[in-house]
Each structure stands twice: as C-alpha cells, then as structure tokens.
Amino acid sequence: MDKRKVLIIEDDTTFALMLKTWLSRKGFEVTHSGNVTDAQKHLSKESFDLILSDLRLPDQEGITLLPWMKKQLLPVPPFIIMTSYADIQSAVSAIKSGASDYIAKPFNPEALLIKINELLQPNRESLPNSESESFIKKPDTTRFIEGKSEQAQQLHEYIRLVAPTDMSVLINGASGTGKEHIAQEIHQLSKRKDKPFIAIDCGAIPRELAASEFFGHIKGSFTGALADKTGAFVAAQGGTLFLDEIGNLSYEVQVQLLRALQERKIKPIGSNQEIAVDIRLVTATNENLEDAIAKGSFREDLYHRINEFTLRIPTLKERQDDILLFADLFLDQANQELGKQVIGFTPECSALFLQYNWPGNLRQMKNVIKRAALLAQNDYISLTELPPELSEQVVESSPATMPLRNETTEKILIKEALEKTGNNKSKAARLLQIDRKTLYNKLKLYGLE
C-alpha cells in the first residue's frame, strides 16, 4: 500500500521538523512548506492526501489555500488548521470556510494522529465541524511520574484519598502543571475506572456551541446540525467528566451546567426527552475562582457544586527534587518519539534545569527537551541545544568547578552523578567536571559519605 502524502505548512522550522519526523515514523510521506506561496507550488505539481497548515503564516493565512485550490480546479484533500488557543475563534471561522478540522497548539501528537486517521478513512462523509467532537479532548497519553518531593508526595496522598469517592474535585494549578493528568489519575483510582473519561477544553468552546458540546443535539435542530450529536455528559455516562479551564465558561453556560449537575439530567438541543446522567465531575482552572466570584464573572453556587474537594498542583519550580526526574522522563519519551538514543544531560545542563524558573512548567520542559533531543549530535544534551531563554541565565564558571549555585542544587547533582556511575567517585567527579578531592570535600560537607 502506498504511503499517504501529507503537506505540512508551518513557518516554525524546528516544530515542523519534529512533526515531519514523527509523522514519517508513523508511515506518512511528508512534505514541508514554510509559507502559502511555497505550498501553492507543491500543490500545483503533486496531489496530497491531507494538508496540515498553521493558521498564521508569513505571507497570508493558511486557510486561503482552500479557495485558491478550488479556483485552480485542484483536488481539495482533508484540511486541518493548526492554531494557538488564542486563535480558537479564527479556527472556527476557518472551519466554516471549508477546513475539515483544527487542532490547538501545543498538542499531543497522538491526538493529531487520531484526527488524521479519522479524516483519511475511506467512504468518510464530509460533514461540517459541528458534527465532530472537536472540543472533546483526546486522552492525554503522556506518562508522568509521581515525584519524590514533599509537595508531590502530599498531592498524591490527597489524590489517593479522594479518588475512591464520588466527590467533585476542583484542580487548581498554573498552565502546564499537568492538571489533566491528575484528573486521569483520579479516574483510574476510582470505582469508575472501567467507564469513559471525557475531557472538555472549556476555553476552546465558542459560546454558541457550548450547549451542543455538553448536552448534544438532534439532527435538524439548528442550521448545520446534519446529524445527531452525542454530548459530553452522555459520552461520559458512568465515568468521569473533566472540564478543563472551567473559569472560561460564559455566565449563561454556567447556568446550564449548574442545572445539569443539580438535576442529574440533560436534554439535547431540539429534543423533548430528558436523559438521566451519572457522571463524576472533575474540573480544573489556572485562575482564582473566588476572585472571579467577587467580580461577578463566576457563579458562587456553581463554585460550591464543583468544589467539594480542592487539589492545588505545585509549579515545577516548587518541586525542586522532581525537576531532574521529569527531565529524564521527557528525554525517554523524546527518544522514543524521535527515534533517538540520547543518554542524558551534561552537568551544566542539569544545573541550569534546577536554576531555571520554568514559567511554562511541565509542558514547557517537555517541549524544551524534545527540541534539544532532536538537535543533539552527541550522547548528552548540552547547553548548546537549549533555547536562548534558558541558556542566557547561565553564569560563566571555571572548568575546574561544578556549574552550581547553591547547596540544594549541588547535593542533587552529586547524588545523580553517583547513581549514574554506580557510586564510582572517580567517574562521578569526571562527570561533574571537578577533581576527586573537591568531590570528597563536598561529600563530607553535605554528609553524603
């Protein structure tokens, strides 16, 4: 069977290269263009089974390719728009203009693969996006670790306590801290683990589509409703419904959500029949909902309904003892996805990871390490492969001393070096770029002998 041909239109060369490598490993033949003009040249010469285009490109918007192809009488394959969350409304407009689907950056590659396979299914009917479950997020299959920091241990103890109950859980944490993973963990430790886990990105739902996404609709209930649609409440029947960034819901949608939670019944748009629902609700937000209540943008009665138990997710910077554990985990994942065999990180790189603030938390670290693994030419990722915002924080240090700044960082790196070398102090000293005598002094100073 011939390989399916995909055209990627993306001006971020590093991101495009990673995506091209990943899709190639999945059996696709991939071509890359950096702008609309170049893409038009490729489309004029050959046909593609699918187009994956960024919305914002240097010369014009990617969606302009659709009317151009129709005007040139070229075959129009399934067309997926890639966009940031800030451009969701533009993506919805793009779909109304003929795009098959969209995916918001940053995205899980497996979620993209599911969309691609769905669009490339033979005999697939071409339907407007209102018929697809675009706002129901595909499961985040990223593997995480519990961590050994005090903050991580306390968090997971709370998870183990609340998971077996049916209490509504509100997860509060900064962007990128792994809130959806925590929700999935709660589901897996609950009595509902054999039932569905349905995740909805509330920040991505346009107000006019929210009721349909939550409760579903029947064919013909409004313009564009060409088929029946199952809403998230029914899709999650017996299982867990996870509403991510719930603070972004409009006040009107909050009222509808509260009513459904109170009555445990929903009514699809256009239907007169109520459907009883049995779901466990888990929500997440990166904002202070109590402040939103004071401002009048979030309902207090809904807040109390969703907040029977609160979990606060610490930032990555707060989990100092877990930083290098997550770095190793993400490197393993990057090696697997990119077909690389990078062994680890240089001491300078590990030290920088411990010092950096990680404003984007786990999501940022994962992206940084995947990019570095792609660029790495040696067994260990060095400062050279890291993006400027990290490496600019490095203070020049003498080659004869460890590139460390404080006691906590030094102790962590020394322990890591000893573990990697099987407690061979000579090898550990070389790995840390210090002499053996300095290492012995550090071991004595920190009580690590």
PDB file of C-alpha atoms in Angstrom, residues 234-379:
ATOM      1  CA  VAL A 234     -23.826  11.271  27.767  1.00  0.00           C
ATOM      2  CA  ALA A 235     -20.413  10.292  26.376  1.00  0.00           C
ATOM      3  CA  ALA A 236     -19.087  10.177  29.961  1.00  0.00           C
ATOM      4  CA  GLN A 237     -22.050   8.123  31.245  1.00  0.00           C
ATOM      5  CA  GLY A 238     -20.968   6.104  34.294  1.00  0.00           C
ATOM      6  CA  GLY A 239     -17.471   7.586  34.177  1.00  0.00           C
ATOM      7  CA  THR A 240     -15.684  10.881  34.727  1.00  0.00           C
ATOM      8  CA  LEU A 241     -16.304  14.215  33.007  1.00  0.00           C
ATOM      9  CA  PHE A 242     -13.283  16.526  33.165  1.00  0.00           C
ATOM     10  CA  LEU A 243     -13.891  20.218  32.418  1.00  0.00           C
ATOM     11  CA  ASP A 244     -10.562  21.948  31.850  1.00  0.00           C
ATOM     12  CA  GLU A 245     -10.293  25.725  32.408  1.00  0.00           C
ATOM     13  CA  ILE A 246     -13.872  25.923  33.676  1.00  0.00           C
ATOM     14  CA  GLY A 247     -13.374  29.590  34.571  1.00  0.00           C
ATOM     15  CA  ASN A 248     -13.595  30.438  30.850  1.00  0.00           C
ATOM     16  CA  LEU A 249     -17.258  29.432  30.549  1.00  0.00           C
ATOM     17  CA  SER A 250     -19.703  32.247  29.914  1.00  0.00           C
ATOM     18  CA  TYR A 251     -22.212  33.100  32.648  1.00  0.00           C
ATOM     19  CA  GLU A 252     -25.073  31.738  30.533  1.00  0.00           C
ATOM     20  CA  VAL A 253     -23.329  28.378  30.060  1.00  0.00           C
ATOM     21  CA  GLN A 254     -22.557  28.246  33.782  1.00  0.00           C
ATOM     22  CA  VAL A 255     -26.309  28.397  34.466  1.00  0.00           C
ATOM     23  CA  GLN A 256     -26.963  25.495  32.087  1.00  0.00           C
ATOM     24  CA  LEU A 257     -24.117  23.475  33.609  1.00  0.00           C
ATOM     25  CA  LEU A 258     -25.338  24.073  37.156  1.00  0.00           C
ATOM     26  CA  ARG A 259     -28.840  22.923  36.253  1.00  0.00           C
ATOM     27  CA  ALA A 260     -27.498  19.704  34.711  1.00  0.00           C
ATOM     28  CA  LEU A 261     -25.361  18.978  37.771  1.00  0.00           C
ATOM     29  CA  GLN A 262     -28.212  19.628  40.183  1.00  0.00           C
ATOM     30  CA  GLU A 263     -30.868  17.640  38.339  1.00  0.00           C
ATOM     31  CA  ARG A 264     -28.537  14.926  37.024  1.00  0.00           C
ATOM     32  CA  LYS A 265     -30.483  15.148  33.797  1.00  0.00           C
ATOM     33  CA  ILE A 266     -29.781  16.731  30.422  1.00  0.00           C
ATOM     34  CA  LYS A 267     -31.857  17.487  27.363  1.00  0.00           C
ATOM     35  CA  PRO A 268     -30.170  17.507  23.908  1.00  0.00           C
ATOM     36  CA  ILE A 269     -30.875  20.582  21.792  1.00  0.00           C
ATOM     37  CA  GLY A 270     -34.026  20.029  19.765  1.00  0.00           C
ATOM     38  CA  SER A 271     -35.200  17.115  21.910  1.00  0.00           C
ATOM     39  CA  ASN A 272     -38.101  16.953  24.365  1.00  0.00           C
ATOM     40  CA  GLN A 273     -36.695  13.889  26.085  1.00  0.00           C
ATOM     41  CA  GLU A 274     -34.593  14.198  29.231  1.00  0.00           C
ATOM     42  CA  ILE A 275     -31.701  11.809  29.716  1.00  0.00           C
ATOM     43  CA  ALA A 276     -30.569  10.811  33.217  1.00  0.00           C
ATOM     44  CA  VAL A 277     -26.792  11.048  33.577  1.00  0.00           C
ATOM     45  CA  ASP A 278     -24.442   9.502  36.112  1.00  0.00           C
ATOM     46  CA  ILE A 279     -21.033  11.158  35.984  1.00  0.00           C
ATOM     47  CA  ARG A 280     -18.244  12.085  38.398  1.00  0.00           C
ATOM     48  CA  LEU A 281     -17.188  15.694  37.829  1.00  0.00           C
ATOM     49  CA  VAL A 282     -13.577  16.855  37.917  1.00  0.00           C
ATOM     50  CA  THR A 283     -12.766  20.436  36.930  1.00  0.00           C
ATOM     51  CA  ALA A 284      -9.589  22.464  36.567  1.00  0.00           C
ATOM     52  CA  THR A 285      -8.606  26.116  36.412  1.00  0.00           C
ATOM     53  CA  ASN A 286      -5.483  28.248  36.443  1.00  0.00           C
ATOM     54  CA  GLU A 287      -7.264  31.257  37.912  1.00  0.00           C
ATOM     55  CA  ASN A 288      -8.659  32.200  41.308  1.00  0.00           C
ATOM     56  CA  LEU A 289     -12.373  31.450  41.050  1.00  0.00           C
ATOM     57  CA  GLU A 290     -13.091  33.217  44.334  1.00  0.00           C
ATOM     58  CA  ASP A 291     -11.806  36.427  42.745  1.00  0.00           C
ATOM     59  CA  ALA A 292     -13.992  35.690  39.707  1.00  0.00           C
ATOM     60  CA  ILE A 293     -16.998  35.302  42.025  1.00  0.00           C
ATOM     61  CA  ALA A 294     -16.231  38.679  43.629  1.00  0.00           C
ATOM     62  CA  LYS A 295     -16.077  40.252  40.170  1.00  0.00           C
ATOM     63  CA  GLY A 296     -19.366  38.645  39.176  1.00  0.00           C
ATOM     64  CA  SER A 297     -17.934  36.545  36.329  1.00  0.00           C
ATOM     65  CA  PHE A 298     -18.361  33.167  38.020  1.00  0.00           C
ATOM     66  CA  ARG A 299     -21.413  31.850  39.850  1.00  0.00           C
ATOM     67  CA  GLU A 300     -20.908  31.144  43.553  1.00  0.00           C
ATOM     68  CA  ASP A 301     -23.476  28.315  43.586  1.00  0.00           C
ATOM     69  CA  LEU A 302     -21.653  26.572  40.714  1.00  0.00           C
ATOM     70  CA  TYR A 303     -18.341  27.056  42.522  1.00  0.00           C
ATOM     71  CA  HIS A 304     -19.616  25.221  45.593  1.00  0.00           C
ATOM     72  CA  ARG A 305     -21.103  22.489  43.405  1.00  0.00           C
ATOM     73  CA  ILE A 306     -17.768  21.738  41.694  1.00  0.00           C
ATOM     74  CA  ASN A 307     -15.557  22.334  44.724  1.00  0.00           C
ATOM     75  CA  GLU A 308     -16.279  19.565  47.214  1.00  0.00           C
ATOM     76  CA  PHE A 309     -12.525  18.941  47.331  1.00  0.00           C
ATOM     77  CA  THR A 310      -9.685  21.129  46.031  1.00  0.00           C
ATOM     78  CA  LEU A 311      -6.290  19.950  44.841  1.00  0.00           C
ATOM     79  CA  ARG A 312      -3.545  22.535  44.324  1.00  0.00           C
ATOM     80  CA  ILE A 313      -0.877  21.492  41.823  1.00  0.00           C
ATOM     81  CA  PRO A 314       2.587  22.903  42.689  1.00  0.00           C
ATOM     82  CA  THR A 315       4.598  24.554  39.954  1.00  0.00           C
ATOM     83  CA  LEU A 316       7.638  22.745  38.598  1.00  0.00           C
ATOM     84  CA  LYS A 317       9.935  25.273  40.275  1.00  0.00           C
ATOM     85  CA  GLU A 318       8.353  24.404  43.626  1.00  0.00           C
ATOM     86  CA  ARG A 319       9.154  20.730  43.053  1.00  0.00           C
ATOM     87  CA  GLN A 320      12.940  21.093  43.111  1.00  0.00           C
ATOM     88  CA  ASP A 321      13.579  17.438  43.925  1.00  0.00           C
ATOM     89  CA  ASP A 322      11.471  16.337  40.948  1.00  0.00           C
ATOM     90  CA  ILE A 323      12.957  18.515  38.201  1.00  0.00           C
ATOM     91  CA  LEU A 324      15.649  16.094  37.045  1.00  0.00           C
ATOM     92  CA  LEU A 325      13.281  13.128  37.374  1.00  0.00           C
ATOM     93  CA  PHE A 326      10.875  14.782  34.935  1.00  0.00           C
ATOM     94  CA  ALA A 327      13.776  15.746  32.661  1.00  0.00           C
ATOM     95  CA  ASP A 328      14.818  12.086  32.401  1.00  0.00           C
ATOM     96  CA  LEU A 329      11.216  11.031  31.784  1.00  0.00           C
ATOM     97  CA  PHE A 330      10.709  13.545  28.983  1.00  0.00           C
ATOM     98  CA  LEU A 331      14.034  12.557  27.422  1.00  0.00           C
ATOM     99  CA  ASP A 332      12.923   8.919  27.354  1.00  0.00           C
ATOM    100  CA  GLN A 333       9.696   9.979  25.637  1.00  0.00           C
ATOM    101  CA  ALA A 334      11.548  12.184  23.145  1.00  0.00           C
ATOM    102  CA  ASN A 335      13.947   9.353  22.286  1.00  0.00           C
ATOM    103  CA  GLN A 336      11.021   7.045  21.629  1.00  0.00           C
ATOM    104  CA  GLU A 337       9.063   9.550  19.512  1.00  0.00           C
ATOM    105  CA  LEU A 338      12.055  10.807  17.507  1.00  0.00           C
ATOM    106  CA  GLY A 339      13.941   7.524  17.166  1.00  0.00           C
ATOM    107  CA  LYS A 340      16.950   8.966  19.017  1.00  0.00           C
ATOM    108  CA  GLN A 341      19.273   7.441  21.635  1.00  0.00           C
ATOM    109  CA  VAL A 342      20.377  10.420  23.713  1.00  0.00           C
ATOM    110  CA  ILE A 343      21.661   9.143  27.071  1.00  0.00           C
ATOM    111  CA  GLY A 344      21.172  12.167  29.315  1.00  0.00           C
ATOM    112  CA  PHE A 345      22.244  15.717  30.145  1.00  0.00           C
ATOM    113  CA  THR A 346      25.598  17.337  30.855  1.00  0.00           C
ATOM    114  CA  PRO A 347      26.108  18.600  34.442  1.00  0.00           C
ATOM    115  CA  GLU A 348      25.841  22.201  33.201  1.00  0.00           C
ATOM    116  CA  CYS A 349      22.510  21.386  31.575  1.00  0.00           C
ATOM    117  CA  SER A 350      21.169  19.660  34.698  1.00  0.00           C
ATOM    118  CA  ALA A 351      22.304  22.583  36.846  1.00  0.00           C
ATOM    119  CA  LEU A 352      20.508  25.034  34.567  1.00  0.00           C
ATOM    120  CA  PHE A 353      17.311  22.977  34.761  1.00  0.00           C
ATOM    121  CA  LEU A 354      17.450  23.275  38.550  1.00  0.00           C
ATOM    122  CA  GLN A 355      18.017  27.027  38.455  1.00  0.00           C
ATOM    123  CA  TYR A 356      15.508  27.980  35.748  1.00  0.00           C
ATOM    124  CA  ASN A 357      12.043  29.221  36.795  1.00  0.00           C
ATOM    125  CA  TRP A 358      10.075  27.104  34.258  1.00  0.00           C
ATOM    126  CA  PRO A 359       7.153  29.531  33.776  1.00  0.00           C
ATOM    127  CA  GLY A 360       5.516  27.013  31.410  1.00  0.00           C
ATOM    128  CA  ASN A 361       6.030  24.178  33.909  1.00  0.00           C
ATOM    129  CA  LEU A 362       5.954  20.546  32.720  1.00  0.00           C
ATOM    130  CA  ARG A 363       4.612  21.408  29.273  1.00  0.00           C
ATOM    131  CA  GLN A 364       7.491  23.818  28.672  1.00  0.00           C
ATOM    132  CA  MET A 365      10.080  21.342  29.949  1.00  0.00           C
ATOM    133  CA  LYS A 366       8.735  18.588  27.719  1.00  0.00           C
ATOM    134  CA  ASN A 367       8.904  20.845  24.639  1.00  0.00           C
ATOM    135  CA  VAL A 368      12.405  22.106  25.526  1.00  0.00           C
ATOM    136  CA  ILE A 369      13.764  18.584  25.972  1.00  0.00           C
ATOM    137  CA  LYS A 370      12.114  17.234  22.834  1.00  0.00           C
ATOM    138  CA  ARG A 371      13.626  20.075  20.809  1.00  0.00           C
ATOM    139  CA  ALA A 372      17.028  19.523  22.416  1.00  0.00           C
ATOM    140  CA  ALA A 373      16.895  15.774  21.748  1.00  0.00           C
ATOM    141  CA  LEU A 374      16.142  16.460  18.091  1.00  0.00           C
ATOM    142  CA  LEU A 375      19.136  18.808  17.810  1.00  0.00           C
ATOM    143  CA  ALA A 376      21.558  16.710  19.906  1.00  0.00           C
ATOM    144  CA  GLN A 377      24.523  15.297  17.973  1.00  0.00           C
ATOM    145  CA  ASN A 378      26.192  13.619  20.967  1.00  0.00           C
ATOM    146  CA  ASP A 379      25.195  11.241  23.754  1.00  0.00           C
TER     147      ASP A 379
END
